[in-house]
Coordinates of N, CA and C and ligand atoms in Angstrom, one line a residue:
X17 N -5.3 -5.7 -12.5 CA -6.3 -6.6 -11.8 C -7.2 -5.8 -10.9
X18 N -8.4 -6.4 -10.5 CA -9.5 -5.8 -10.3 C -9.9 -5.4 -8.7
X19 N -8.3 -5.6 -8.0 CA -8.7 -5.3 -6.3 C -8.5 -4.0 -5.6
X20 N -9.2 -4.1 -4.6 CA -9.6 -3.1 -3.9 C -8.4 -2.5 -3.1
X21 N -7.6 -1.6 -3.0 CA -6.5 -1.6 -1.8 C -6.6 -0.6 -0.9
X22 N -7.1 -0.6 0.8 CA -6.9 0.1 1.2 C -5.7 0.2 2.1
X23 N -5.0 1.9 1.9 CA -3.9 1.8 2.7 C -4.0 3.5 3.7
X24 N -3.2 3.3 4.3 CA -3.4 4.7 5.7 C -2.6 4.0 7.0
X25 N -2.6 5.3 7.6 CA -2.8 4.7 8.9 C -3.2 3.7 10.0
X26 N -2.9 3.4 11.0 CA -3.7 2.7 11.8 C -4.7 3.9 12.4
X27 N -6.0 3.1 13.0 CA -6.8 3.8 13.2 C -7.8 4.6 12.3
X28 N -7.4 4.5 10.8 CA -8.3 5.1 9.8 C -9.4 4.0 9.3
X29 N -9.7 3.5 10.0 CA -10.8 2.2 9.9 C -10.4 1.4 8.4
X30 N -9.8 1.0 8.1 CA -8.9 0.2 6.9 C -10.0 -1.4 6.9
X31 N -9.8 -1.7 8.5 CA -10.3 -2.8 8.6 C -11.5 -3.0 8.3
X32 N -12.3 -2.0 9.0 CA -13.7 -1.9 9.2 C -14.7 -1.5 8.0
X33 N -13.9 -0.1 7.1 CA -14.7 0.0 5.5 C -14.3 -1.0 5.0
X34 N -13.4 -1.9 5.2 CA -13.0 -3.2 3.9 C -14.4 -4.3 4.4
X35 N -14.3 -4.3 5.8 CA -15.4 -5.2 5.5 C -16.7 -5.0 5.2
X36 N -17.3 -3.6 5.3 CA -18.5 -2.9 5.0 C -18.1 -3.3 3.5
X37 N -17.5 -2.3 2.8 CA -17.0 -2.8 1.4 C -17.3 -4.0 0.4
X38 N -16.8 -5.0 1.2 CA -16.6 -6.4 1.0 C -18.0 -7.2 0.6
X39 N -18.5 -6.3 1.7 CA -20.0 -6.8 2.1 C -21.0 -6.6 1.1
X40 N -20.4 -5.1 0.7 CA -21.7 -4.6 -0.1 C -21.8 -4.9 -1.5
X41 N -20.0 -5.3 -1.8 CA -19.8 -5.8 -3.1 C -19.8 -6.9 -3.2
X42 N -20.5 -7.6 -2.1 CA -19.7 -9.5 -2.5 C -18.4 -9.7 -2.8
X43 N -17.8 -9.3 -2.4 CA -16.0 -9.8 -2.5 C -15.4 -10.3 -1.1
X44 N -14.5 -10.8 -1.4 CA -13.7 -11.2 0.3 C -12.8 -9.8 0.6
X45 N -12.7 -9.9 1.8 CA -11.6 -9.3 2.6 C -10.4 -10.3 3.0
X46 N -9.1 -9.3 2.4 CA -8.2 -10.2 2.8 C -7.4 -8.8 3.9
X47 N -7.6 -9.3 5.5 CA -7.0 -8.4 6.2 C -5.0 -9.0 5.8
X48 N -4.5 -8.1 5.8 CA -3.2 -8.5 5.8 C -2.5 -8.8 6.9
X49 N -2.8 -8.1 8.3 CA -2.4 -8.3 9.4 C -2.9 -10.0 10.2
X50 N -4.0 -10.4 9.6 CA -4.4 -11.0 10.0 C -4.1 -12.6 9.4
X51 N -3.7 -12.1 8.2 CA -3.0 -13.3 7.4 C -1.3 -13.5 8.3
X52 N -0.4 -12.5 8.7 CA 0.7 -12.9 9.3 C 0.3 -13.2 10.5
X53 N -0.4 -13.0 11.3 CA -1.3 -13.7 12.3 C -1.3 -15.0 12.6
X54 N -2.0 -15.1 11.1 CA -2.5 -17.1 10.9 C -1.1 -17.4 10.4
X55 N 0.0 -17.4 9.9 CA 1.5 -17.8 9.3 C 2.3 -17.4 10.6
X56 N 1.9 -16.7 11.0 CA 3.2 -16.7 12.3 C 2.6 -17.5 13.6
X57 N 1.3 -17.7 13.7 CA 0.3 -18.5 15.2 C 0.7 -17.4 16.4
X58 N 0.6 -16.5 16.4 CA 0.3 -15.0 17.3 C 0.5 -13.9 16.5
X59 N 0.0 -12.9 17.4 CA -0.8 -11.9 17.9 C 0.5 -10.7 17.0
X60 N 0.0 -9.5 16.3 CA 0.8 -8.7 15.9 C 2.2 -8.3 17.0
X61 N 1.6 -8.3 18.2 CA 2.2 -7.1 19.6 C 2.9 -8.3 19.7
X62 N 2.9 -9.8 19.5 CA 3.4 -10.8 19.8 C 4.6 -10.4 18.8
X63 N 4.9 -10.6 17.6 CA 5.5 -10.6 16.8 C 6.6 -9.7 17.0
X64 N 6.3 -8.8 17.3 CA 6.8 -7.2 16.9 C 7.9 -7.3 18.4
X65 N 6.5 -7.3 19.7 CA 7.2 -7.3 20.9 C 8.3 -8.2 20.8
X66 N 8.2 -9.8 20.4 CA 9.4 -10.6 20.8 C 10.1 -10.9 19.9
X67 N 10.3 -10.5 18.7 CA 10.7 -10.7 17.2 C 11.4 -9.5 16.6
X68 N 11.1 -8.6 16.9 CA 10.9 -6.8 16.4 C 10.7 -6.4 15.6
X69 N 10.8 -5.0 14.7 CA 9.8 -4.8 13.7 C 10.2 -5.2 12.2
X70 N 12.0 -5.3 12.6 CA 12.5 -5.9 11.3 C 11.7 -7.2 11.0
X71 N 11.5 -8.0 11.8 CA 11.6 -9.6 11.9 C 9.8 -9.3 11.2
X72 N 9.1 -8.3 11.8 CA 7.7 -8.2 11.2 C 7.3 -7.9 10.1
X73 N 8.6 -6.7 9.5 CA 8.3 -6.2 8.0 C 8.7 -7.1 7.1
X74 N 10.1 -8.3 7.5 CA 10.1 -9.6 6.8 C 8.8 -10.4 6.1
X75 N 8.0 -10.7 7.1 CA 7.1 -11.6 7.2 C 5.9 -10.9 6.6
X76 N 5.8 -9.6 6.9 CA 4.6 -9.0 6.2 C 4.5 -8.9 4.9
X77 N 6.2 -8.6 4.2 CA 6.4 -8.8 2.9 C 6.1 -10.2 2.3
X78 N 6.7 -10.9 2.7 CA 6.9 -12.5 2.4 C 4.9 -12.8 2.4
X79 N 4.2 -12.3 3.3 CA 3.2 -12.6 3.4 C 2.6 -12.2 2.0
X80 N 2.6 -10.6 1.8 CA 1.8 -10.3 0.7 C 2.0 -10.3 -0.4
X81 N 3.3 -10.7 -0.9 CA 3.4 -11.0 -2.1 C 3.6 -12.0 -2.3
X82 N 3.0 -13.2 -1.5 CA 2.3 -14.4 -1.9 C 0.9 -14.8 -1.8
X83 N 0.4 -13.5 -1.9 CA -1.4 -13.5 -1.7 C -1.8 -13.6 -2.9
X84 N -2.6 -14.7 -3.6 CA -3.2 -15.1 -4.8 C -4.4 -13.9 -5.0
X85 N -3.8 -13.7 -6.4 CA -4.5 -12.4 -6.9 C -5.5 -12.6 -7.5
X86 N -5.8 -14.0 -7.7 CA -7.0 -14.6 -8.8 C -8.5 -13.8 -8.4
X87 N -9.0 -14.0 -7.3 CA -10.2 -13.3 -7.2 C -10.3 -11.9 -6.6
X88 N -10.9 -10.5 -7.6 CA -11.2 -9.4 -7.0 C -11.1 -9.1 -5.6
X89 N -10.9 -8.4 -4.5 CA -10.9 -8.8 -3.2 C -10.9 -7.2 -3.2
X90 N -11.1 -7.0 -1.6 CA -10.9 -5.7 -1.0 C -9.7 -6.4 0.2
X91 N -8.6 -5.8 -0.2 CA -7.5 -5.8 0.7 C -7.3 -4.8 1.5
X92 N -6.8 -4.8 3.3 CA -6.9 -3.9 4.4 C -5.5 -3.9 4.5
X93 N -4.8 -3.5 3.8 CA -2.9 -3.7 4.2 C -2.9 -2.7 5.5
X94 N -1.8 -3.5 6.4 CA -1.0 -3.2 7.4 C -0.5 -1.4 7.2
X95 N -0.5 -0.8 8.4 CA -0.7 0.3 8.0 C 1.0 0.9 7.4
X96 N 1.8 0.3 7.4 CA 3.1 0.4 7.4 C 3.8 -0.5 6.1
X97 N 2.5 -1.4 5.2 CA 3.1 -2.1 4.2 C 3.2 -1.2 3.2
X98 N 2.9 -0.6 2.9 CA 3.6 0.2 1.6 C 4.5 0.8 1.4
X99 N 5.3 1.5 2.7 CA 6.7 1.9 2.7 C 7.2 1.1 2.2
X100 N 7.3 -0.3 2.3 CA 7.9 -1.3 1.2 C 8.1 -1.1 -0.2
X101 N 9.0 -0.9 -1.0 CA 8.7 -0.7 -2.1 C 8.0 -1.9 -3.2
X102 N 8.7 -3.4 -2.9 CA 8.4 -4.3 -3.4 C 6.3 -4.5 -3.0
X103 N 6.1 -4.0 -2.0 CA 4.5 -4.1 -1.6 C 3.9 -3.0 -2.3
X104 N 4.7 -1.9 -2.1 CA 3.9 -0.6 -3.1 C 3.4 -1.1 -4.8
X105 N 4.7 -1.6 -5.2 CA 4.6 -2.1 -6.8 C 3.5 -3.1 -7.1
X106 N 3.5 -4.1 -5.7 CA 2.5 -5.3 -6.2 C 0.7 -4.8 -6.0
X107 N 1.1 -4.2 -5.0 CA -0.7 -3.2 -5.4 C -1.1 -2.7 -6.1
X108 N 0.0 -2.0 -6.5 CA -0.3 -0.8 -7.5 C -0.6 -1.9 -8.8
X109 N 0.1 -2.9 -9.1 CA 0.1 -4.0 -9.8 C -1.7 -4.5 -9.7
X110 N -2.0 -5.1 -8.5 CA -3.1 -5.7 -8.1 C -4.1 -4.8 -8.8
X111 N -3.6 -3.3 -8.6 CA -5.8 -3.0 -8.2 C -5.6 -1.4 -8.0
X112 N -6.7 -1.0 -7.9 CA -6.4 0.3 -7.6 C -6.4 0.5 -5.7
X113 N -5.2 1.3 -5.6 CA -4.5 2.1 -3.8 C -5.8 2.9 -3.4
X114 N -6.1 3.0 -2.4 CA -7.4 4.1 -1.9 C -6.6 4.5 -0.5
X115 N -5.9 5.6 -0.2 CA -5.8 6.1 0.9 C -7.1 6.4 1.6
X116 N -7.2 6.0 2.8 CA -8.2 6.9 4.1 C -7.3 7.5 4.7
X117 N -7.6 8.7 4.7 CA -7.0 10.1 5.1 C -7.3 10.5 6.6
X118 N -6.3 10.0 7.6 CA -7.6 11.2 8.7 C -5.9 12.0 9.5
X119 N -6.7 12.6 10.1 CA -5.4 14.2 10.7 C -5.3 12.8 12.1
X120 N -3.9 13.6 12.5 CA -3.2 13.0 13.6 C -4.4 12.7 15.3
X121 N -5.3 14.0 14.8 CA -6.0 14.3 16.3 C -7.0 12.5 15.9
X122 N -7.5 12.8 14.6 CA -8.3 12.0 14.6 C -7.4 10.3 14.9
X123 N -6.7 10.3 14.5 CA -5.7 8.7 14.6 C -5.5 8.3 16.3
X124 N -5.2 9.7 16.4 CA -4.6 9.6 18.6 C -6.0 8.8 18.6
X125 N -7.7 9.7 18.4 CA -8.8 8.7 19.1 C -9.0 7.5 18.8
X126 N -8.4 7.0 17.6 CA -9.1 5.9 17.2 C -7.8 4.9 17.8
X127 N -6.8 5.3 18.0 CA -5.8 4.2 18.5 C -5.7 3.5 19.5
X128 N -6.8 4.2 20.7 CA -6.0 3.8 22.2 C -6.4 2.3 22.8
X129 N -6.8 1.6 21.7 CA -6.9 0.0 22.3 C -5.6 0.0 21.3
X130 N -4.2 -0.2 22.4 CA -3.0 -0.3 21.6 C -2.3 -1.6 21.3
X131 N -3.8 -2.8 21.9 CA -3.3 -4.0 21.7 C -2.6 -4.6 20.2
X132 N -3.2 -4.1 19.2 CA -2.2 -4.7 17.9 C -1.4 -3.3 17.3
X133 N -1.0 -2.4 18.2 CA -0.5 -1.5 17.9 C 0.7 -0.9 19.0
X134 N 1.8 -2.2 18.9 CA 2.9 -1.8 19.6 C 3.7 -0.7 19.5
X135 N 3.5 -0.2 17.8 CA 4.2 0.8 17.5 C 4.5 2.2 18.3
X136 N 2.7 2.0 18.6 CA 2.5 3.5 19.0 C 2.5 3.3 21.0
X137 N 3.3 2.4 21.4 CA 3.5 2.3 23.1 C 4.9 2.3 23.3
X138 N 5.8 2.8 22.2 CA 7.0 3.3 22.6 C 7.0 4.7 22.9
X139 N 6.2 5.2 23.3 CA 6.7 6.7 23.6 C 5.5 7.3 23.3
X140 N 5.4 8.5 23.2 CA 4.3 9.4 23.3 C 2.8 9.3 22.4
X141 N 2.1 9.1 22.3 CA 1.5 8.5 21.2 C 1.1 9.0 19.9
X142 N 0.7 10.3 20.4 CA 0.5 11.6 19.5 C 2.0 12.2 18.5
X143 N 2.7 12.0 19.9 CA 3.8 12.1 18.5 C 4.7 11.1 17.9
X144 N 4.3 10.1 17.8 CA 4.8 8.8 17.4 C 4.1 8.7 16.0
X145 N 2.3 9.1 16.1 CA 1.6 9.9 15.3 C 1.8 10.5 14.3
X146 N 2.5 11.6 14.7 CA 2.8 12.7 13.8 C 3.9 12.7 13.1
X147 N 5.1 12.0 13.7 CA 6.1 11.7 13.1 C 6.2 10.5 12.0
X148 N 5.4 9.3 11.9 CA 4.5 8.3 11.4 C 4.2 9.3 9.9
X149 N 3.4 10.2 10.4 CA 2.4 10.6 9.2 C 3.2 11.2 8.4
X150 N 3.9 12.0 8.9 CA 5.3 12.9 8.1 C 6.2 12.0 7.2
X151 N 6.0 10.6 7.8 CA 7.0 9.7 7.2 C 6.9 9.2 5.7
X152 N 5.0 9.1 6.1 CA 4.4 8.4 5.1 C 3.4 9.0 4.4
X153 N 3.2 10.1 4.7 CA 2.1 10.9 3.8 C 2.4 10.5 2.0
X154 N 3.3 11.1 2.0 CA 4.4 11.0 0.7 C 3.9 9.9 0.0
X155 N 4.3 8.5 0.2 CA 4.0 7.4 0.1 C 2.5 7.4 -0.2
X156 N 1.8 7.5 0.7 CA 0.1 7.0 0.5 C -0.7 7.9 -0.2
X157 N 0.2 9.4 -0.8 CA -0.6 9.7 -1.6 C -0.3 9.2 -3.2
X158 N 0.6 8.2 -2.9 CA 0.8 7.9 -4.1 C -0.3 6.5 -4.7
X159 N -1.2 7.0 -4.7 CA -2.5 6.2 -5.1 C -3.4 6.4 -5.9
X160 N -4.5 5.9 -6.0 CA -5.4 6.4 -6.7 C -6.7 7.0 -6.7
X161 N -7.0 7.0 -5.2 CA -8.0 7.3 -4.7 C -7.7 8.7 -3.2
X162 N -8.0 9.5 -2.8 CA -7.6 9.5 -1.7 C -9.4 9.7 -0.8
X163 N -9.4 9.4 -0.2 CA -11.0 9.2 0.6 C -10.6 10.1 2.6
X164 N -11.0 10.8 2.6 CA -10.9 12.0 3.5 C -12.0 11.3 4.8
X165 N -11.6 10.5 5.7 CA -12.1 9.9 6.8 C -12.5 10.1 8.1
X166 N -12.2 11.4 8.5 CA -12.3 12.4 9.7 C -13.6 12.7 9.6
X167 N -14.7 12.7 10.9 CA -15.8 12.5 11.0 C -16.7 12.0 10.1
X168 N -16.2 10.6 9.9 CA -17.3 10.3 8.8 C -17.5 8.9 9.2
X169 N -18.8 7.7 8.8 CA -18.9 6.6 9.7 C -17.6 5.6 8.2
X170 N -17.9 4.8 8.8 CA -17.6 3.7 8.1 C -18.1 3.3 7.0
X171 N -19.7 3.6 7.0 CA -20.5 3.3 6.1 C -20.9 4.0 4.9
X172 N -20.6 5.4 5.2 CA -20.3 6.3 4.5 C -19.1 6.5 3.6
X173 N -18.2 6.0 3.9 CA -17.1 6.4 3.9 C -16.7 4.5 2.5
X174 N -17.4 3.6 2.6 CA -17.1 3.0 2.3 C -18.1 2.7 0.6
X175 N -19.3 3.8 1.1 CA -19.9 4.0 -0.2 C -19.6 5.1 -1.0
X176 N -18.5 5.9 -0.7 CA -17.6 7.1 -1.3 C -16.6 5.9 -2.2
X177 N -16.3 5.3 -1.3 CA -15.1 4.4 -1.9 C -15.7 3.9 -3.3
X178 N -16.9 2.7 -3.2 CA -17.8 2.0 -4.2 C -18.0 3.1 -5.3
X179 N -18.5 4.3 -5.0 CA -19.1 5.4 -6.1 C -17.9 6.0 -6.5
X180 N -16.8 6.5 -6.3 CA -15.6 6.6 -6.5 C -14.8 5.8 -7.7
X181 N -14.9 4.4 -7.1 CA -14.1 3.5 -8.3 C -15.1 2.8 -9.3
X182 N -16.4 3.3 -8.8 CA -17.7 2.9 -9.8 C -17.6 1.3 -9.9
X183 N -17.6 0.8 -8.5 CA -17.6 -0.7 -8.1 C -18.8 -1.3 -8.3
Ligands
S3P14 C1 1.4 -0.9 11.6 C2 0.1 -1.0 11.5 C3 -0.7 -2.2 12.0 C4 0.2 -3.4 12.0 C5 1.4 -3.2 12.8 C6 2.3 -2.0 12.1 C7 2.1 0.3 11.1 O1 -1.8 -2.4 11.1 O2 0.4 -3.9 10.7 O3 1.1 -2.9 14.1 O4 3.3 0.3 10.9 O5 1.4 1.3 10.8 P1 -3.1 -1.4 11.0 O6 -2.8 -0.3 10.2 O7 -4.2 -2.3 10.4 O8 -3.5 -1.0 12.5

């Protein structure tokens, strides 16, 4: 099937080229985070803080593999959904994976509004970071795209993507 998947980090603008993306191709964006949002009625930090992260990776699962695959879309998965294995399969299933790539230094700048990003306010942030990345590198290169996002705008970065998959 014919969707768009971007996956990475937080802070690798996932959100932001999906909706440039979206835009330029006429397709929807389906933020993921934003769908357990609307199914849970709060806030990720909500979830995570008073629920924890098991109770969140439940619901993020249950979320996305009940997302109707009928129309093309550019999907912005959660930066942590594809360590899932059952979420890795159904993308890979969906559409073609596009990692945005950016180095740790670059993720510390883009993070520090840590409001939907509880993850990274248990402890140090940079190495919460680094240890994150080590976790998952592995994982998110297992894709089909990989798009290299350190100094580069959104807009650029999301017509690499388009001329890339020849959208
Ligand atoms: C997470 C990333 C967040 C959100 C949650 C967990 C992660 O999404 O799903 O805070 O584990 O990397 P973004 O990648 O959209 O920030």
């Amino acid at each position: 099937m014919g969707h768009v998947i971007l996956i990475g980090m937080m802070g690798t603008g996932k959100t932001t080229v999906g909706r440039i993306l979206a835009q330029l191709k006429a397709r929807n964006l389906i933020d993921t985070d934003l769908l357990i949002e609307k199914r849970e009625g709060r806030s990720i930090s909500e979830i995570i803080g008073n629920s924890g992260e098991e109770y969140f990776r439940m619901i993020e699962k249950n979320v996305i593999l009940s997302i109707d695959l009928k129309t093309p879309s550019v999907i912005a998965a959660g930066g942590g959904a594809v360590m899932n294995d059952e979420i890795h399969s159904f993308f890979k299933n969906a559409g073609r994976m596009v990692y945005l790539r950016a180095s740790a230094d670059t993720i510390y700048k883009r993070t520090s509004n840590l409001d939907t990003r509880p993850l990274l306010m248990q402890g140090d942030r940079l190495e919460i970071i680094k240890t994150l990345l080590n976790q998952r590198e592995q994982r998110y290169l297992d894709c089909d795209v990989v798009i290299e996002s350190d100094n580069r705008s959104p807009m650029e970065i999301a017509n690499d993507i388009a001329r890339r998959l020849d959208l």
